[in-house]
Amino acid sequence: MGLQTFDVKTQQFLHWLRNDANVQISEKIDLVDLRSENQGRCVIATQNISSGEVLFEIPRDSLLNVSTSSLAQISPQIREKLVTAVGHWEGLVLSILYEYKVLRERSRWWPYFEVFPDINDMNNLMYWSNDEIQFLKPSPVLTRIGRDSAKVMYQQILNLIEEFQLQELNAVTWEEFVYVASVIMAYSFDMECNDFKDLESLSDDEDNGVSSVSRDGFLKSMVPLADMLNSDTHLCNAKLMYSTSSLTMTAVSDIPAGHQVFNIYGDHPNAEILRRYGYVEWTGSKFDFGEIPLEIISSAANQCFGIPIEFVEKVIEIIRDSEKIEQLTECEPIILDYYDCYVDGQVLPESITLIQVLVTAAQIPHIDTFDYENLEGCLQRITKKAIQIVGNGKMTKRCLRLCEYIVNERLKDYPSHAFREMSPDHFEIHNDFLRQRMAECVLKSEVRSIQNCFQSLERNYRIIEDQKFLGNVMKRGLESKPKSQRQVKRAKR
């Protein structure tokens, strides 16, 4: 898109906002072209802005959702179906497709569609090739791309087109569906709709469990201009506020003239930012984390201390299934498929508790001969004590050693470049390696998070002797001995 066309569409969009969408825009901001920095259109402060100032205000009827769309106006039956029996995603995808493909220039939102991102600029993971996806190994984000679920939704859209008899949309392609769904993923907001009086009369008695507007009480909506703000987890200085009649973007900190206005899309790590929105924060997200799979904990216990893998799996199974242990944890599960390690050093206490239980159980004499009932009772006591010491910021030496081994085993999964410090100029914006560089940034963010968490353990936990903790666990000795030994003692009496 040429500079003139880009600027013309920007000005037409601003004219539409002020004159047709009735958006009140502060004179202290402007919409500018930052494509040179790979950021597209952005909102910039043209004057100093104080915290609390309203940057713009958007009437609710200028938002695009299943309630305001032209599709909902075709018939009361379609409108009610969209609100009560169609999922949030399917409803908004279909509404946008109808505006964008059928009405086109006749759509009220056409100037808004004209500033939607070009398909060639889309970098969320749905647009990555299979070869490019490999750059992200071993990030768990690979399991969350969602192509299979997208195919299911595409078929649902086709079914709705047939049901609503929208012949004009019969030729909707997979590529068109993915584009609209990606735009919604990147730019939509979930807006509560309790104040929409025209929705109150619609019945939600028969919704077949569908996550719909009437069932959940919110509208997935496109919010013109609000979605032009870039997001930065460290630099967020504005927030979208809701009222019964409008939405206002308000400064939440002072914004000097010439600085960009940033919103925040959520507490997302770089991997999720890339998956949803197609970009990364090159210096790392404030909410980055890495993940330790449960299977690495199991194998590490075997490799580090020689604990039989069958025993580890049995302990995990009992902890997962035991109602007695569940009561100790107040129904918060200790056994998870993955354990998060946050970039700020926060570690899930469940992971430390599990590791402490494993290393302690392995030191109980003859525990491998315990029947299920006795093993469950023993693990119940160990878990109770482990929860106590972990909650008090303590762990045993063996627990710390196993934590270190687990971290090192997980880090072995990552390529060497994920451990290198990279200068900002390493990430060339406009080149053929952009997606590879973004993948490297994601992996670096995860490695940094895992490393920070282990360093946090060393700093923040007091290390105690294993024998001291083991002695505390075994004070009531009979509870930690197999039935056969208890029966022998009784016989001697």
XYZ file of C-alpha atoms in Angstrom:
493
model
C 0.000 0.000 0.000
C 1.486 3.329 -1.062
C 2.059 6.124 1.426
C -0.617 8.316 -0.160
C -3.238 5.558 -0.079
C -2.317 4.704 3.507
C -2.611 8.322 4.635
C -5.825 8.877 2.681
C -7.461 5.890 4.342
C -6.286 7.144 7.729
C -7.856 10.563 7.167
C -11.077 9.022 5.846
C -11.234 6.840 8.943
C -10.720 9.837 11.247
C -13.420 11.757 9.352
C -15.787 8.794 9.755
C -15.025 8.554 13.473
C -15.857 12.213 14.101
C -18.774 12.677 11.733
C -20.498 9.313 11.384
C -19.496 7.276 14.417
C -19.827 10.325 16.704
C -16.549 9.610 18.463
C -15.275 12.480 20.610
C -11.500 12.693 20.081
C -9.139 14.821 22.169
C -7.120 17.449 20.322
C -4.083 16.162 22.187
C -3.757 12.920 20.208
C -3.281 11.954 16.584
C -3.246 8.770 14.516
C 0.150 8.400 12.829
C 2.005 6.019 10.531
C 4.719 3.974 12.282
C 5.094 1.267 9.683
C 8.809 2.062 9.582
C 8.952 0.573 13.083
C 6.675 -2.352 12.172
C 3.836 -0.884 14.242
C 1.303 0.276 11.616
C -1.078 3.033 12.720
C -0.499 4.251 16.266
C -1.919 6.891 18.583
C 0.578 9.583 19.595
C 0.269 12.372 22.153
C 0.663 15.704 20.341
C 0.531 17.631 23.620
C 1.288 16.757 27.233
C -1.524 14.623 28.659
C -2.247 14.312 32.365
C -3.334 11.125 34.072
C -7.125 10.906 34.120
C -7.692 12.802 30.882
C -10.119 11.265 28.399
C -8.429 10.612 25.060
C -11.572 9.649 23.165
C -15.140 8.520 23.815
C -17.021 6.028 21.619
C -20.819 5.600 21.697
C -21.858 2.001 22.219
C -23.965 1.988 19.055
C -20.815 2.691 16.998
C -19.234 -0.579 18.098
C -19.522 -3.535 15.759
C -21.000 -6.665 17.332
C -23.890 -9.089 16.828
C -26.329 -6.573 18.296
C -25.385 -3.584 16.114
C -24.489 -5.414 12.894
C -26.545 -5.190 9.704
C -26.875 -8.957 9.774
C -28.912 -8.703 12.988
C -31.301 -6.299 11.267
C -32.295 -8.745 8.500
C -34.909 -10.437 10.662
C -35.882 -10.835 14.333
C -35.223 -14.552 14.008
C -31.599 -14.069 12.904
C -31.052 -11.441 15.582
C -32.360 -13.682 18.334
C -30.335 -16.617 17.048
C -27.134 -14.535 17.023
C -27.677 -13.438 20.601
C -29.033 -16.593 22.209
C -27.786 -19.635 20.305
C -24.604 -18.714 18.416
C -21.156 -18.572 20.021
C -19.394 -15.243 20.500
C -16.732 -15.952 17.899
C -19.038 -17.433 15.279
C -21.515 -14.572 15.637
C -18.953 -11.804 15.236
C -17.116 -13.567 12.393
C -20.380 -13.950 10.486
C -21.413 -10.344 11.192
C -18.121 -8.963 9.890
C -18.171 -11.218 6.833
C -21.655 -9.947 5.984
C -20.580 -6.303 6.316
C -17.238 -6.786 4.590
C -18.184 -9.124 1.721
C -21.852 -8.415 1.052
C -22.490 -4.767 1.922
C -18.965 -3.508 1.315
C -19.139 0.311 0.695
C -22.760 0.292 1.847
C -21.695 -0.913 5.286
C -21.719 1.689 8.026
C -18.248 0.473 9.054
C -16.603 0.459 5.620
C -14.086 3.268 6.421
C -13.156 1.236 9.490
C -12.629 -1.919 7.416
C -10.378 0.085 5.119
C -7.839 0.502 7.924
C -7.863 -3.165 8.902
C -4.351 -4.673 8.597
C -3.261 -5.996 5.230
C -3.297 -9.786 5.063
C 0.400 -9.726 4.116
C 1.176 -8.055 7.439
C -0.529 -10.734 9.539
C 1.999 -12.611 11.680
C -0.105 -14.492 14.226
C 0.701 -18.205 14.291
C -2.207 -19.176 12.022
C -0.203 -17.592 9.195
C 3.082 -19.340 9.904
C 4.192 -22.195 7.654
C 5.011 -25.592 9.123
C 8.717 -24.845 8.653
C 8.395 -21.504 10.447
C 6.491 -23.127 13.314
C 9.534 -25.323 13.969
C 11.472 -22.219 15.039
C 9.307 -22.189 18.186
C 10.316 -25.607 19.482
C 10.162 -26.456 22.403
C 7.743 -23.696 23.450
C 4.399 -25.063 24.717
C 2.700 -22.461 22.500
C 3.026 -25.039 19.711
C 0.152 -26.956 21.298
C -2.090 -23.867 21.388
C -2.073 -22.641 17.784
C -5.630 -23.851 17.310
C -5.779 -24.859 13.656
C -7.997 -27.867 14.316
C -10.497 -25.851 16.353
C -10.422 -23.153 13.662
C -11.441 -25.728 11.052
C -14.361 -26.753 13.244
C -15.443 -23.130 13.583
C -15.136 -22.591 9.826
C -17.584 -25.427 9.236
C -19.928 -23.936 11.828
C -19.810 -20.631 9.946
C -20.680 -22.400 6.696
C -23.581 -24.136 8.436
C -24.896 -20.806 9.753
C -24.647 -19.265 6.294
C -26.823 -22.064 4.971
C -29.240 -21.857 7.907
C -29.656 -18.074 7.552
C -29.971 -18.466 3.769
C -27.202 -15.952 3.110
C -26.587 -16.896 -0.495
C -24.200 -13.965 -0.929
C -21.814 -15.613 1.546
C -21.896 -19.113 0.109
C -18.426 -18.621 -1.358
C -16.647 -17.699 1.895
C -13.194 -19.261 1.674
C -10.987 -20.672 4.401
C -8.545 -17.810 3.808
C -11.292 -15.206 4.294
C -12.461 -16.899 7.470
C -8.936 -17.063 8.918
C -8.356 -13.383 8.130
C -11.551 -12.191 9.838
C -11.024 -14.509 12.820
C -7.441 -13.246 13.144
C -8.576 -9.625 13.106
C -11.094 -10.432 15.843
C -8.413 -12.265 17.841
C -6.101 -9.261 17.639
C -8.496 -6.334 17.978
C -11.799 -7.258 19.638
C -12.880 -6.401 23.188
C -15.313 -8.288 25.422
C -17.910 -5.737 26.538
C -20.516 -6.380 29.200
C -24.058 -5.928 27.883
C -26.248 -5.829 30.976
C -27.378 -2.330 30.053
C -28.594 -3.269 26.576
C -32.345 -3.072 27.078
C -33.053 -4.515 23.650
C -31.377 -7.756 24.702
C -33.317 -8.225 27.899
C -36.386 -9.514 26.116
C -34.504 -12.257 24.325
C -34.887 -15.687 25.860
C -31.885 -17.707 26.961
C -33.880 -20.685 28.184
C -32.931 -22.877 25.248
C -29.289 -22.204 24.401
C -28.056 -25.824 24.515
C -25.091 -24.764 26.639
C -23.640 -22.536 23.905
C -21.385 -19.768 25.206
C -23.562 -16.967 23.800
C -24.304 -13.299 24.507
C -27.488 -13.972 26.469
C -25.851 -16.776 28.449
C -22.610 -14.998 29.359
C -23.699 -11.362 29.494
C -21.009 -9.870 27.270
C -20.623 -8.892 23.635
C -17.422 -9.589 21.722
C -17.074 -6.255 19.932
C -14.880 -4.378 17.502
C -14.097 -0.946 18.986
C -12.939 1.529 16.311
C -9.922 3.654 17.294
C -9.444 1.819 20.600
C -7.928 -1.028 18.605
C -5.414 1.358 17.003
C -3.529 1.593 20.289
C -0.530 -0.664 20.488
C 0.025 -2.714 23.618
C 3.079 -2.827 25.831
C 3.091 -4.650 29.156
C 5.739 -2.266 30.540
C 4.582 1.027 29.025
C 0.784 0.857 29.360
C -0.479 4.405 29.983
C -4.153 4.228 28.969
C -7.160 2.068 29.764
C -10.572 1.526 28.182
C -13.375 2.411 30.610
C -17.022 1.322 30.255
C -20.234 3.200 30.981
C -23.873 2.538 30.120
C -23.756 4.733 27.009
C -20.156 4.777 25.825
C -16.570 3.567 26.121
C -13.799 6.002 27.009
C -10.049 5.617 26.610
C -8.513 7.325 29.610
C -4.887 8.103 30.437
C -3.769 6.206 33.541
C -0.445 8.058 33.772
C 1.020 11.283 32.420
C 1.906 11.016 28.718
C 4.474 13.548 27.419
C 4.004 15.096 23.980
C 5.505 12.911 21.254
C 5.085 9.692 23.233
C 2.933 6.815 22.065
C -0.312 5.924 23.833
C -0.258 2.277 24.903
C -3.087 0.025 26.053
C -2.550 -3.485 27.397
C -4.141 -6.558 25.806
C -3.869 -8.735 28.903
C -1.399 -10.455 31.223
C 0.178 -12.359 28.341
C 3.710 -13.737 27.904
C 5.528 -13.207 24.625
C 4.487 -16.628 23.339
C 0.798 -15.791 23.747
C 1.262 -12.273 22.372
C 2.754 -13.810 19.245
C 0.014 -16.437 18.973
C -2.824 -13.964 19.331
C -1.510 -10.725 17.884
C 1.446 -11.563 15.666
C 4.179 -9.536 17.358
C 6.540 -9.799 20.338
C 7.925 -7.389 22.902
C 11.594 -7.552 21.966
C 12.839 -6.934 25.507
C 10.359 -9.424 26.969
C 6.834 -9.215 28.318
C 6.247 -8.273 31.933
C 4.217 -11.487 32.177
C 6.622 -13.952 30.542
C 6.851 -17.464 31.902
C 8.354 -20.820 31.031
C 6.824 -24.215 31.731
C 8.179 -27.360 33.395
C 6.308 -30.466 32.154
C 5.318 -33.031 34.779
C 7.138 -35.768 32.882
C 10.452 -33.931 33.331
C 9.921 -33.908 37.101
C 9.240 -37.662 37.010
C 12.269 -38.530 34.889
C 14.538 -36.151 36.842
C 13.616 -37.818 40.153
C 14.705 -41.110 38.618
C 17.915 -39.787 37.067
C 19.025 -37.560 39.943
C 18.307 -39.852 42.924
C 17.593 -43.211 41.320
C 13.968 -43.192 42.461
C 12.242 -45.904 40.390
C 10.032 -44.319 37.755
C 7.245 -46.761 38.636
C 7.288 -45.486 42.224
C 7.246 -41.860 41.091
C 4.264 -42.538 38.857
C 2.471 -44.348 41.696
C 3.041 -41.428 44.081
C 1.757 -38.966 41.495
C -1.311 -41.113 40.851
C -2.168 -41.333 44.553
C -1.687 -37.608 45.148
C -3.865 -36.841 42.137
C -6.689 -39.227 43.142
C -6.670 -39.119 46.947
C -9.605 -37.273 48.495
C -7.708 -37.070 51.795
C -4.796 -35.259 50.171
C -7.217 -33.073 48.225
C -8.623 -31.864 51.540
C -5.116 -30.871 52.656
C -4.671 -28.739 49.546
C -8.138 -27.167 49.860
C -9.082 -28.717 46.501
C -6.175 -26.969 44.736
C -4.422 -29.744 42.777
C -0.723 -30.366 43.351
C -0.415 -32.483 40.220
C -0.471 -30.373 37.044
C 0.548 -31.175 33.480
C 2.813 -28.110 33.456
C 4.260 -25.893 36.179
C 4.735 -22.209 35.337
C 7.965 -20.360 36.121
C 7.460 -16.594 35.913
C 10.051 -14.091 34.747
C 9.783 -12.150 38.019
C 10.924 -15.262 39.890
C 7.535 -16.470 41.097
C 7.351 -20.253 41.302
C 4.145 -22.228 41.724
C 4.299 -23.633 45.288
C 2.573 -26.769 43.982
C 5.733 -27.664 42.052
C 8.005 -27.295 45.095
C 5.532 -29.222 47.239
C 5.442 -32.122 44.772
C 9.245 -32.238 44.512
C 9.575 -32.153 48.304
C 7.076 -35.005 48.629
C 8.917 -37.121 46.059
C 12.378 -36.773 47.612
C 11.010 -37.332 51.127
C 8.894 -40.363 50.223
C 11.921 -41.995 48.590
C 13.739 -41.834 51.965
C 11.017 -43.654 53.947
C 12.320 -47.139 54.853
C 10.630 -49.989 52.947
C 8.069 -47.643 51.401
C 8.137 -49.727 48.242
C 6.460 -52.556 50.189
C 3.521 -50.453 51.415
C 0.065 -51.389 50.217
C -2.154 -48.684 48.724
C -3.855 -47.738 52.000
C -0.591 -47.350 53.918
C 1.122 -45.533 51.072
C -1.771 -43.097 50.819
C -1.599 -42.442 54.564
C 2.145 -41.932 54.425
C 1.874 -39.547 51.479
C -0.906 -37.690 53.258
C 1.423 -36.978 56.182
C 4.377 -36.074 53.962
C 2.197 -33.757 51.864
C 0.839 -32.040 54.968
C 4.342 -31.374 56.269
C 5.622 -30.365 52.829
C 2.824 -27.823 52.429
C 3.768 -26.382 55.817
C 7.475 -25.920 55.163
C 7.051 -24.703 51.602
C 4.459 -22.227 52.831
C 7.042 -21.008 55.355
C 9.678 -20.540 52.665
C 11.696 -23.672 53.390
C 12.816 -26.773 51.501
C 15.313 -29.555 52.070
C 18.731 -29.891 50.426
C 17.563 -32.809 48.309
C 14.545 -30.824 47.171
C 16.761 -27.928 46.036
C 19.135 -30.323 44.301
C 16.277 -31.958 42.413
C 14.866 -28.514 41.484
C 18.243 -27.607 39.982
C 18.389 -30.873 38.063
C 14.847 -30.394 36.741
C 15.612 -26.864 35.568
C 18.773 -27.991 33.791
C 16.932 -30.861 32.131
C 14.220 -28.496 30.890
C 16.760 -25.976 29.608
C 18.459 -28.725 27.588
C 15.344 -28.749 25.385
C 16.068 -25.203 24.183
C 18.460 -24.329 21.328
C 21.729 -22.532 22.141
C 20.588 -19.202 20.662
C 17.870 -18.980 23.339
C 20.637 -18.428 25.927
C 22.482 -15.624 24.135
C 21.957 -12.003 25.054
C 20.950 -10.144 21.902
C 21.294 -6.454 21.222
C 18.191 -4.621 19.943
C 19.739 -4.209 16.484
C 19.876 -8.016 16.168
C 16.163 -7.976 15.440
C 16.009 -6.442 12.000
C 12.390 -5.451 11.460
C 12.093 -5.515 7.681
C 13.803 -8.671 6.508
C 13.032 -12.210 5.494
C 13.877 -13.504 8.970
C 11.283 -11.581 10.990
C 9.337 -14.662 12.079
C 12.510 -16.535 12.948
C 13.627 -13.577 15.072
C 10.257 -13.419 16.815
C 10.491 -17.143 17.588
C 13.978 -16.636 19.021
C 12.625 -13.852 21.210
C 9.858 -16.115 22.539
C 12.342 -18.871 23.404
C 14.673 -16.354 25.049
C 11.758 -15.091 27.154
C 10.950 -18.614 28.337
C 14.574 -19.487 29.126
C 15.003 -16.258 31.083
C 11.860 -17.043 33.084
C 13.004 -20.560 34.005
C 16.471 -19.328 34.973
C 15.053 -16.515 37.096
C 12.839 -18.925 38.987
C 15.699 -21.167 40.077
C 17.730 -18.146 41.151
C 14.678 -17.041 43.127
C 14.565 -20.404 44.923
C 18.180 -20.040 46.004
C 17.554 -16.493 47.255
C 14.165 -16.861 48.898
C 14.041 -20.350 50.394
C 15.763 -21.406 53.585
C 17.431 -24.775 53.081
C 17.057 -27.356 55.861
C 18.536 -30.817 56.370
C 16.578 -33.709 54.899
C 17.007 -35.832 58.022
C 15.465 -33.108 60.170
C 12.398 -32.937 57.925
C 12.242 -36.738 57.613
C 12.328 -37.100 61.382
C 9.443 -34.666 61.699
C 7.434 -36.659 59.148
C 8.106 -39.971 60.899
C 7.318 -38.916 64.457
C 4.232 -41.134 64.320
C 6.198 -44.113 63.105
C 3.394 -46.647 62.699
C 1.715 -44.474 60.070
C 4.737 -44.771 57.824
C 5.367 -48.526 58.061
C 3.878 -51.326 55.989
C 1.099 -53.463 57.375
C 3.312 -56.541 57.403
C 5.748 -54.916 59.876
C 2.941 -53.857 62.221
C 1.584 -57.416 62.163
C 5.052 -58.798 63.055
C 5.288 -56.482 66.075
C 1.868 -57.575 67.317
C 2.879 -61.224 67.015
C 6.017 -60.654 69.132
C 3.895 -59.233 71.915
